[in-house]
Amino acid sequence: MSDVLEQLAEVLEQRKTADPDTSYVASLHAKGLNKILEKVGEECTETLLAAKDAEQSGDTSELVYETADLWFHTLVMLSRLGLGPRAITEELARRFDLSGLEEKAARKSQ
Ligand SMILES: N=c1c2ncn([C@@H]3O[C@H](COP(=O)(O)OP(=O)(O)OP(=O)(O)O)[C@@H](O)[C@H]3O)c2ncn1[C@@H]1O[C@H](COP(=O)(O)O)[C@@H](O)[C@H]1O
């Protein structure tokens, strides 16, 4: 797994008990899960809009910035629920060599 994700996950764990006045992550936890989910939703929309703009303009810098915001807030959500990025990278690793179309067909035949 990426060192950055691993290091960020450690910081996010520490920030759960930090002072909301000095930590953005702690301020999200203080406001509760609904606030964190609201931020994930906002960043998701901003990412979609940035992707549309990137297709038009060919400039992907805003898309990278917004996707980083989305990943970050998703990691805060996971952390809130006792999960880290490793759970997600392990799930992606499990899917290696499994075609998305094959997986879908297997699901539908169950
Ligand atoms: N990677 C990030 C990160 N990415 C984005 N953000 C913050 O996420 C917010 C994004 O919200 P918006 O774009 O909607 O901006 P906004 O209008 O200020 O947001 P709201 O007022 O609506 O909450 C901004 O305040 C950004 O600064 C982040 N805040 C923190 N981190 C990491 O988390 C660590 C801990 O941060 P603190 O808890 O603040 O110490 C930091 O050291 C960083 O590594």
Short mmCIF file of C-alpha atoms and ligand atoms in Angstrom, two decimals:
data_model
loop_
_atom_site.label_atom_id
_atom_site.label_comp_id
_atom_site.label_asym_id
_atom_site.label_seq_id
_atom_site.Cartn_x
_atom_site.Cartn_y
_atom_site.Cartn_z
CA MET A 1 0.00 0.00 0.00
CA SER A 2 1.13 3.55 -0.64
CA ASP A 3 3.25 5.02 2.19
CA VAL A 4 1.28 8.24 1.94
CA LEU A 5 -2.04 6.49 2.57
CA GLU A 6 -0.52 4.53 5.45
CA GLN A 7 0.99 7.64 7.05
CA LEU A 8 -2.18 9.65 6.54
CA ALA A 9 -4.22 6.85 8.17
CA GLU A 10 -1.97 7.07 11.25
CA VAL A 11 -2.46 10.84 11.45
CA LEU A 12 -6.24 10.40 11.07
CA GLU A 13 -6.26 7.92 13.98
CA GLN A 14 -4.39 10.42 16.18
CA ARG A 15 -6.73 13.26 15.20
CA LYS A 16 -9.80 11.38 16.50
CA THR A 17 -8.91 12.59 19.98
CA ALA A 18 -7.38 15.95 19.00
CA ASP A 19 -8.75 19.41 19.73
CA PRO A 20 -11.43 20.41 17.19
CA ASP A 21 -10.22 24.01 17.43
CA THR A 22 -6.79 23.12 16.06
CA SER A 23 -7.50 20.07 13.87
CA TYR A 24 -9.83 19.95 10.83
CA VAL A 25 -10.18 16.16 11.17
CA ALA A 26 -11.06 16.45 14.85
CA SER A 27 -13.62 19.14 13.97
CA LEU A 28 -15.28 16.72 11.52
CA HIS A 29 -15.44 13.98 14.18
CA ALA A 30 -16.88 16.46 16.67
CA LYS A 31 -19.68 17.25 14.19
CA GLY A 32 -20.40 13.54 13.69
CA LEU A 33 -20.75 10.98 10.91
CA ASN A 34 -23.46 12.90 9.03
CA LYS A 35 -21.10 15.88 8.59
CA ILE A 36 -18.34 13.59 7.33
CA LEU A 37 -20.76 11.97 4.86
CA GLU A 38 -21.93 15.41 3.73
CA LYS A 39 -18.28 16.32 2.96
CA VAL A 40 -17.79 13.04 1.04
CA GLY A 41 -20.90 13.84 -1.01
CA GLU A 42 -19.72 17.41 -1.71
CA GLU A 43 -16.24 16.29 -2.74
CA CYS A 44 -17.75 13.57 -4.94
CA THR A 45 -19.82 16.15 -6.82
CA GLU A 46 -16.81 18.49 -7.14
CA THR A 47 -14.77 15.59 -8.54
CA LEU A 48 -17.43 14.78 -11.15
CA LEU A 49 -17.57 18.42 -12.25
CA ALA A 50 -13.76 18.57 -12.43
CA ALA A 51 -13.74 15.42 -14.59
CA LYS A 52 -16.22 17.01 -17.02
CA ASP A 53 -14.11 20.19 -17.15
CA ALA A 54 -10.93 18.14 -17.68
CA GLU A 55 -12.50 16.40 -20.66
CA GLN A 56 -13.38 19.77 -22.20
CA SER A 57 -10.15 21.61 -21.45
CA GLY A 58 -7.55 18.84 -21.34
CA ASP A 59 -6.30 20.34 -18.04
CA THR A 60 -6.43 17.66 -15.33
CA SER A 61 -4.94 19.68 -12.45
CA GLU A 62 -8.31 20.50 -10.85
CA LEU A 63 -9.38 16.86 -11.20
CA VAL A 64 -6.27 15.71 -9.31
CA TYR A 65 -6.92 18.30 -6.57
CA GLU A 66 -10.60 17.37 -6.17
CA THR A 67 -9.89 13.63 -6.24
CA ALA A 68 -7.36 14.12 -3.44
CA ASP A 69 -10.08 15.95 -1.44
CA LEU A 70 -12.48 13.06 -2.13
CA TRP A 71 -9.96 10.37 -1.12
CA PHE A 72 -9.07 12.33 2.00
CA HIS A 73 -12.68 12.67 3.17
CA THR A 74 -13.35 9.03 2.32
CA LEU A 75 -10.41 8.06 4.54
CA VAL A 76 -11.88 10.15 7.37
CA MET A 77 -15.19 8.29 6.89
CA LEU A 78 -13.47 4.90 6.96
CA SER A 79 -11.45 5.90 10.03
CA ARG A 80 -14.64 6.96 11.80
CA LEU A 81 -15.98 3.43 11.24
CA GLY A 82 -12.80 1.68 12.38
CA LEU A 83 -11.39 0.99 8.92
CA GLY A 84 -8.19 2.07 7.22
CA PRO A 85 -7.03 2.21 3.60
CA ARG A 86 -5.57 -1.30 3.98
CA ALA A 87 -9.09 -2.80 4.04
CA ILE A 88 -9.76 -1.22 0.65
CA THR A 89 -6.42 -2.08 -0.96
CA GLU A 90 -6.86 -5.67 0.25
CA GLU A 91 -10.30 -5.81 -1.37
CA LEU A 92 -8.86 -4.43 -4.63
CA ALA A 93 -6.01 -6.96 -4.42
CA ARG A 94 -8.56 -9.75 -3.97
CA ARG A 95 -10.15 -8.66 -7.25
CA PHE A 96 -6.92 -8.91 -9.25
CA ASP A 97 -7.37 -11.13 -12.30
CA LEU A 98 -11.14 -11.06 -11.92
CA SER A 99 -12.77 -9.32 -14.85
CA GLY A 100 -15.50 -6.86 -13.82
CA LEU A 101 -17.82 -8.44 -16.40
CA GLU A 102 -17.15 -11.97 -15.06
CA GLU A 103 -17.77 -10.78 -11.49
CA LYS A 104 -21.06 -9.20 -12.56
CA ALA A 105 -22.21 -12.35 -14.38
CA ALA A 106 -21.33 -14.50 -11.32
CA ARG A 107 -23.32 -12.16 -9.06
CA LYS A 108 -26.38 -12.25 -11.33
CA SER A 109 -26.38 -16.07 -11.53
CA GLN A 110 -26.47 -16.43 -7.72
N1 LIG B 1 -5.11 15.82 3.40
C1 LIG B 1 -5.74 16.62 4.11
C2 LIG B 1 -6.78 17.45 3.55
N2 LIG B 1 -7.25 17.55 2.31
C3 LIG B 1 -8.23 18.47 2.38
N3 LIG B 1 -8.35 18.97 3.62
C4 LIG B 1 -9.27 20.01 4.11
O1 LIG B 1 -10.57 19.66 3.71
C5 LIG B 1 -11.34 20.84 3.59
C6 LIG B 1 -12.04 20.75 2.27
O2 LIG B 1 -13.20 21.37 2.41
P1 LIG B 1 -13.72 22.35 1.26
O3 LIG B 1 -12.97 22.20 0.00
O4 LIG B 1 -15.17 22.13 1.19
O5 LIG B 1 -13.33 23.74 1.89
P2 LIG B 1 -14.05 24.53 3.04
O6 LIG B 1 -14.99 25.46 2.39
O7 LIG B 1 -12.94 25.12 3.85
O8 LIG B 1 -14.85 23.43 3.90
P3 LIG B 1 -16.07 23.58 4.92
O9 LIG B 1 -16.00 24.94 5.56
O10 LIG B 1 -17.33 23.33 4.13
O11 LIG B 1 -15.86 22.47 5.92
C7 LIG B 1 -10.39 22.02 3.68
O12 LIG B 1 -10.46 22.60 4.95
C8 LIG B 1 -9.03 21.36 3.46
O13 LIG B 1 -7.98 22.03 4.12
C9 LIG B 1 -7.47 18.34 4.39
N4 LIG B 1 -7.21 18.45 5.72
C10 LIG B 1 -6.23 17.66 6.25
N5 LIG B 1 -5.50 16.75 5.49
C11 LIG B 1 -4.51 15.85 6.12
O14 LIG B 1 -4.95 15.55 7.43
C12 LIG B 1 -3.93 15.88 8.36
C13 LIG B 1 -4.56 16.30 9.67
O15 LIG B 1 -5.22 17.54 9.48
P4 LIG B 1 -5.73 18.35 10.77
O16 LIG B 1 -6.75 17.50 11.42
O17 LIG B 1 -6.31 19.66 10.26
O18 LIG B 1 -4.52 18.56 11.62
C14 LIG B 1 -3.11 16.97 7.68
O19 LIG B 1 -1.80 17.01 8.18
C15 LIG B 1 -3.14 16.51 6.23
O20 LIG B 1 -2.15 15.50 6.04
#
